[in-house]
mmCIF file of C-alpha atoms in Angstrom:
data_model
loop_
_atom_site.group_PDB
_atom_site.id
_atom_site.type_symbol
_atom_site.label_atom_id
_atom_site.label_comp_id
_atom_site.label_asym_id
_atom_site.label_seq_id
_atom_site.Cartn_x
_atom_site.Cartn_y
_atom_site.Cartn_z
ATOM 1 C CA UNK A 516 -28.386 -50.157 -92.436
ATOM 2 C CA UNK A 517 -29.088 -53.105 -90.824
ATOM 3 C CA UNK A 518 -31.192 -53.275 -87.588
ATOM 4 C CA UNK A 519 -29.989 -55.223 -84.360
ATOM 5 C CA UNK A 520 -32.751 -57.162 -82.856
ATOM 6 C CA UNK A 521 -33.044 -58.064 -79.285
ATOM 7 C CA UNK A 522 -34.588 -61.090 -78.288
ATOM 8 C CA UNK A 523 -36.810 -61.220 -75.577
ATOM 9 C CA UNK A 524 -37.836 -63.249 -72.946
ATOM 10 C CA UNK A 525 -41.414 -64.308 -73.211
ATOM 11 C CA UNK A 526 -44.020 -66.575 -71.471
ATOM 12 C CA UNK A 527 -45.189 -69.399 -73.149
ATOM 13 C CA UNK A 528 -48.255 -70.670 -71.267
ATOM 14 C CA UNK A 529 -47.234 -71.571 -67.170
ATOM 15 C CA UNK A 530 -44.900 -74.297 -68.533
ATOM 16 C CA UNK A 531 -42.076 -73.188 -71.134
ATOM 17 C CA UNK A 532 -40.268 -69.771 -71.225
ATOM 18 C CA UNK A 533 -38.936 -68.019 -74.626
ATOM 19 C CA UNK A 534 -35.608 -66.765 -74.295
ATOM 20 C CA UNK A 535 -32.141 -65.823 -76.472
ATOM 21 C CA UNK A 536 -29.645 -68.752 -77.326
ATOM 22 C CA UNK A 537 -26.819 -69.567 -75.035
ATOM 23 C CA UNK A 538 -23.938 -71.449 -75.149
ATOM 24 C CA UNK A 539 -25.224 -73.564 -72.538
ATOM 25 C CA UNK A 540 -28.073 -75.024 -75.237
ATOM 26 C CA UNK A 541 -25.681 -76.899 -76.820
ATOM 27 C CA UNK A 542 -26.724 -80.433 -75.472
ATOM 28 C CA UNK A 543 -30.483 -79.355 -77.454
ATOM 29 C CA UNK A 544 -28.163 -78.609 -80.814
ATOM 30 C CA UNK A 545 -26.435 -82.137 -79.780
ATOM 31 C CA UNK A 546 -30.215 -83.723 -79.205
ATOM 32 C CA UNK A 547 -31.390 -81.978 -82.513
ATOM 33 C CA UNK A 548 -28.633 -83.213 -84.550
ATOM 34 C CA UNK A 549 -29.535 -86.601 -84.008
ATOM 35 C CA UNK A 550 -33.082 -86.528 -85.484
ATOM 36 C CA UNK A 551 -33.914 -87.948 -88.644
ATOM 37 C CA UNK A 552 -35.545 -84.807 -90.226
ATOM 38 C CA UNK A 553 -34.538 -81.809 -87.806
ATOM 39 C CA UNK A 554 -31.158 -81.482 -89.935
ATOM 40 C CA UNK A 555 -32.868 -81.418 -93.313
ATOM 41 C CA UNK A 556 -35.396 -78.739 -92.665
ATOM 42 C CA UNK A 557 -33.008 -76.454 -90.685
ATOM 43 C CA UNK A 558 -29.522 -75.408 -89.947
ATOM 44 C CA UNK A 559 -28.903 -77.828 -87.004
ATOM 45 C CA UNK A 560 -25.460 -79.371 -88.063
ATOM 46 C CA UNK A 561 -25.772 -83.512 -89.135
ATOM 47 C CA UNK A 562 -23.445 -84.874 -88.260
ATOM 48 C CA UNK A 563 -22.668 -82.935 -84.492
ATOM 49 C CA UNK A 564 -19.571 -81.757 -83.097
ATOM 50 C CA UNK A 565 -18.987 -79.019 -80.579
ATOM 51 C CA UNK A 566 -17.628 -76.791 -83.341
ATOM 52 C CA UNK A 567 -20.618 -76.803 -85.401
ATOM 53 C CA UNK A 568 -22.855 -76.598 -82.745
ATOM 54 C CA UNK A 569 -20.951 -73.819 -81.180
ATOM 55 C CA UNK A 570 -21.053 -72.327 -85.055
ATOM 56 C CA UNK A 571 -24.860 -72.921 -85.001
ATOM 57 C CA UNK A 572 -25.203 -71.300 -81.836
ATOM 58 C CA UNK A 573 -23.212 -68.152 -83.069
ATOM 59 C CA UNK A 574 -25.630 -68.202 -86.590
ATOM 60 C CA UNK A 575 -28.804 -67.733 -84.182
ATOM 61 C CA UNK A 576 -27.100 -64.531 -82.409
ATOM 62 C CA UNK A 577 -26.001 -63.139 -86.224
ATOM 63 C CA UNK A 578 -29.807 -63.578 -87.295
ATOM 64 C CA UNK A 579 -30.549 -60.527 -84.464
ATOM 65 C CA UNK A 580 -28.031 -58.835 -84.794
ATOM 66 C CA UNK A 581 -28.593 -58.593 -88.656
ATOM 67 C CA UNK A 582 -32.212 -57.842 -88.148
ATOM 68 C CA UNK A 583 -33.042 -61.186 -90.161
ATOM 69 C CA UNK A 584 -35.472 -62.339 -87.047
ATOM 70 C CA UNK A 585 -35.669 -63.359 -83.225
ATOM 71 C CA UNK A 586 -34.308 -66.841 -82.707
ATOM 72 C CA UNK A 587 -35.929 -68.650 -79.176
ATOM 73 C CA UNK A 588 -34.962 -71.860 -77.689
ATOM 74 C CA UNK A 589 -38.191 -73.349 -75.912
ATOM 75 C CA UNK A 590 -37.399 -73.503 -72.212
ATOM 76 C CA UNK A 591 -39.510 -76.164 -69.612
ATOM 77 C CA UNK A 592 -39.762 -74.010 -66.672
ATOM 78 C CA UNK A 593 -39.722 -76.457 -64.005
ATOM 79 C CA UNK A 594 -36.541 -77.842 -64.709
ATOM 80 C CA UNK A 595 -35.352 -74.925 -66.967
ATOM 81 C CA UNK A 596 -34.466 -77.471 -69.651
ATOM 82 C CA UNK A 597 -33.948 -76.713 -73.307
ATOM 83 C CA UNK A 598 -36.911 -78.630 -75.106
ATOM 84 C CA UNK A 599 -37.094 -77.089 -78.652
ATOM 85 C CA UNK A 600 -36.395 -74.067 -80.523
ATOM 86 C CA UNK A 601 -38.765 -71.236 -82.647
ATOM 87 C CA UNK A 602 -37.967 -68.132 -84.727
ATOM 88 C CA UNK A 603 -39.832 -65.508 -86.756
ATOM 89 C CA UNK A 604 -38.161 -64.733 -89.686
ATOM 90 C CA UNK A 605 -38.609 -61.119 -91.192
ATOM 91 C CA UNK A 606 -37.430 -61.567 -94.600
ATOM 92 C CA UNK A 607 -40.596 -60.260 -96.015
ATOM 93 C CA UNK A 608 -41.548 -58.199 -93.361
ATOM 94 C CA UNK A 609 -41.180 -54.890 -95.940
ATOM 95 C CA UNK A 610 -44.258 -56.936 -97.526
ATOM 96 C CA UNK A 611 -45.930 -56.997 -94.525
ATOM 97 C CA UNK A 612 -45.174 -61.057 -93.468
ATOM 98 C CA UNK A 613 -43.446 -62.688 -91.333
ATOM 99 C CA UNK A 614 -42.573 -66.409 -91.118
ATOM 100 C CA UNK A 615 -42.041 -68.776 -88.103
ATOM 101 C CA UNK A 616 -40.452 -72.306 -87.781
ATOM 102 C CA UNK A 617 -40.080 -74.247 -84.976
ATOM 103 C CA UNK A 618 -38.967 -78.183 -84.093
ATOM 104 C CA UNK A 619 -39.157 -79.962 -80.659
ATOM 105 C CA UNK A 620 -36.269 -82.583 -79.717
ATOM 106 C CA UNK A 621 -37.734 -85.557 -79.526
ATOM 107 C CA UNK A 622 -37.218 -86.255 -75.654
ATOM 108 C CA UNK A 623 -39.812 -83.535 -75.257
ATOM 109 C CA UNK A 624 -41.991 -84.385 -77.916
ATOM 110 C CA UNK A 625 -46.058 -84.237 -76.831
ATOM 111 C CA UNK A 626 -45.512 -82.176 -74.063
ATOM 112 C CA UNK A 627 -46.989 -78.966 -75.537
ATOM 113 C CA UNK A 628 -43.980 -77.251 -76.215
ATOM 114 C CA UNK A 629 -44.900 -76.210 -79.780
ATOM 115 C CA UNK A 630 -47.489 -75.127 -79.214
ATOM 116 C CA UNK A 631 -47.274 -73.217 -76.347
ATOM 117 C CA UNK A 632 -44.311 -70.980 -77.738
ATOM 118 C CA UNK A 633 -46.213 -71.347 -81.280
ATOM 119 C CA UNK A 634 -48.948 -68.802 -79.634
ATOM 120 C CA UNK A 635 -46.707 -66.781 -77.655
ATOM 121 C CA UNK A 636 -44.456 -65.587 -80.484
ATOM 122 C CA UNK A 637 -47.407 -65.359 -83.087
ATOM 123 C CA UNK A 638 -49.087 -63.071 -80.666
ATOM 124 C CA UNK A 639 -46.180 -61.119 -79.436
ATOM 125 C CA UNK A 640 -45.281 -61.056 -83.354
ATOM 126 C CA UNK A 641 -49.275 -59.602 -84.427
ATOM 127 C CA UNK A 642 -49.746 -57.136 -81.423
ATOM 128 C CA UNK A 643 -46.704 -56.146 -79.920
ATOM 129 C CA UNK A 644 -44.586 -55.942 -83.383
ATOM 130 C CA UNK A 645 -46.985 -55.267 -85.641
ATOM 131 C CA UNK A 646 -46.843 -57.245 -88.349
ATOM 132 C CA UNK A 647 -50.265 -57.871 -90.118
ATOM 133 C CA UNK A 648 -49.530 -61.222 -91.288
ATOM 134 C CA UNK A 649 -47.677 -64.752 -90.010
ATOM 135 C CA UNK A 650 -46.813 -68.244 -92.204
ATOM 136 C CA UNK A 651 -45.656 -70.960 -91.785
ATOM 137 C CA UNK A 652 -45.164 -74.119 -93.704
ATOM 138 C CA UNK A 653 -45.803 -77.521 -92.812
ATOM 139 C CA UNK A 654 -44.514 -80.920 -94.414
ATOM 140 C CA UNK A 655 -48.092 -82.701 -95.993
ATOM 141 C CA UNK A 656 -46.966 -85.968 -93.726
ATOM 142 C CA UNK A 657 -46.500 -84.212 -90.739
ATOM 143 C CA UNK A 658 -49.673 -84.316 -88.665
ATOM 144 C CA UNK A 659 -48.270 -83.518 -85.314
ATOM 145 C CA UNK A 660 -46.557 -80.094 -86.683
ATOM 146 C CA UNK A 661 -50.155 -79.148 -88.713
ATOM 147 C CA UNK A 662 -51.920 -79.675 -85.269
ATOM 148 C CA UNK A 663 -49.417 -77.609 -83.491
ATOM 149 C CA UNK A 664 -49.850 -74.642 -86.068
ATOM 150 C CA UNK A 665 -53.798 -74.911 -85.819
ATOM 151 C CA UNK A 666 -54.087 -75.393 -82.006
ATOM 152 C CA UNK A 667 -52.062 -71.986 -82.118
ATOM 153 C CA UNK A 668 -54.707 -70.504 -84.056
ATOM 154 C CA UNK A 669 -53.242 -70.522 -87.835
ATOM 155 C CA UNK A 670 -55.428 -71.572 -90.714
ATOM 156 C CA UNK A 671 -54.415 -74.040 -93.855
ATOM 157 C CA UNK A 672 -54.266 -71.587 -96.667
ATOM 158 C CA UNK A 673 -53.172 -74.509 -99.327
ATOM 159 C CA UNK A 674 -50.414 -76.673 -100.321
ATOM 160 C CA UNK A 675 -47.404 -75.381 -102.159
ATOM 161 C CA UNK A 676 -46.515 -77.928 -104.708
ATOM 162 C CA UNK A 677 -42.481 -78.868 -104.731
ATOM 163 C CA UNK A 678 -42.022 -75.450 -102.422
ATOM 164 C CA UNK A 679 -39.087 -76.570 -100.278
ATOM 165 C CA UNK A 680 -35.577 -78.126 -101.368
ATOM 166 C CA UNK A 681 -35.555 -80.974 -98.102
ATOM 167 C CA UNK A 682 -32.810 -83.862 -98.805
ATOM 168 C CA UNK A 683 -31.870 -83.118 -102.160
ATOM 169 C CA UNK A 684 -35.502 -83.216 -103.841
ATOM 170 C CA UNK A 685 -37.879 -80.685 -103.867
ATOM 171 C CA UNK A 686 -41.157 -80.993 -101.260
ATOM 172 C CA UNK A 687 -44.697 -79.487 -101.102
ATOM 173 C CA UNK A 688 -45.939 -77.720 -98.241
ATOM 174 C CA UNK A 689 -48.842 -76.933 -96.258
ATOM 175 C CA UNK A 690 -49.176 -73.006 -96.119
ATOM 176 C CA UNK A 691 -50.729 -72.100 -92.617
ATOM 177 C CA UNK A 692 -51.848 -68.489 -91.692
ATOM 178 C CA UNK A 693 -52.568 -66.057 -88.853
ATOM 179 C CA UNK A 694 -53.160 -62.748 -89.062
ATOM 180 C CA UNK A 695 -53.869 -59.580 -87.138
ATOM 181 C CA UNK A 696 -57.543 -59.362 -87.899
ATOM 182 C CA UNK A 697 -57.285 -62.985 -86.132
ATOM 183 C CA UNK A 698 -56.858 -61.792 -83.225
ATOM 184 C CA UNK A 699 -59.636 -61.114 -80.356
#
């Protein structure tokens, strides 16, 4: 039986708001498609068309309503723009984990985004949800992504050696953690 999800709105610090994907985000997906690594990490369509970010779109709103984990696009609240997008992933949840990703487009790159919805989700996930553990993965090279993941409070557990499939070789990873007893 599989559970529908539904994806709530939360605050992310005074400047970005969590919400459900819309149509609407479509210029983000267009944005996102563009980067040089965003496509190879994720399912953001390379190269972009309106039907496959329309299909992309549609794959976040499966991924609740399968119960396979809450998919947020990282809104700037002044200006209600689409900056980024973040999900927790409940694969292993049975197992007591959870995993997050997240990416920023790069027009909104170093404004916090990350980070902000990085702790709002990992603490909504942790108390409100109840899951004892969060994980996440980080690319070695990636410095402004490791920051983001201990700024929100997750630890550097170790490196997975060739972890990840990313452009047709396989990648180590950072392993970051958070997890309930974490909390205050």
């Amino acid at each position: 039986m599989t559970t529908h999800l539904d994806v709530p709105r939360l605050a992310a610090g005074d400047r970005f708001l969590l919400r459900p994907w819309e149509t609407g985000d479509l210029p983000l997906v267009q944005e996102a498609s563009a980067d040089a690594y965003i496509p190879l990490i994720t399912t953001v369509p390379s190269p972009y068309s309106r039907e496959a970010g329309e299909a992309f779109v549609r794959r976040q709103w499966e991924r609740a309503s399968t119960g396979t984990g809450y998919p947020f696009v990282i809104v700037r609240t002044e200006d209600r723009c689409p900056v980024g997008a973040i999900g927790l992933w409940l694969r292993d949840a049975h197992e007591g984990r959870a995993s997050l990703g997240y990416w920023t487009a790069g027009s909104a790159r170093g404004q916090g985004a990350a980070a902000a919805a990085l702790r709002a989700v990992a603490s909504w996930g942790l108390a409100d949800l109840g899951i004892p553990r969060l994980q996440l993965c980080v690319e070695p090279w990636n410095t402004a992504s490791a920051r983001t993941a201990e700024a929100a409070g997750f630890h550097r557990e170790g490196l997975l050696r060739s972890w990840q499939p990313v452009d047709g070789r396989r990648r180590d990873m950072l392993m970051y953690s958070l997890l309930s007893t974490d909390l205050p």
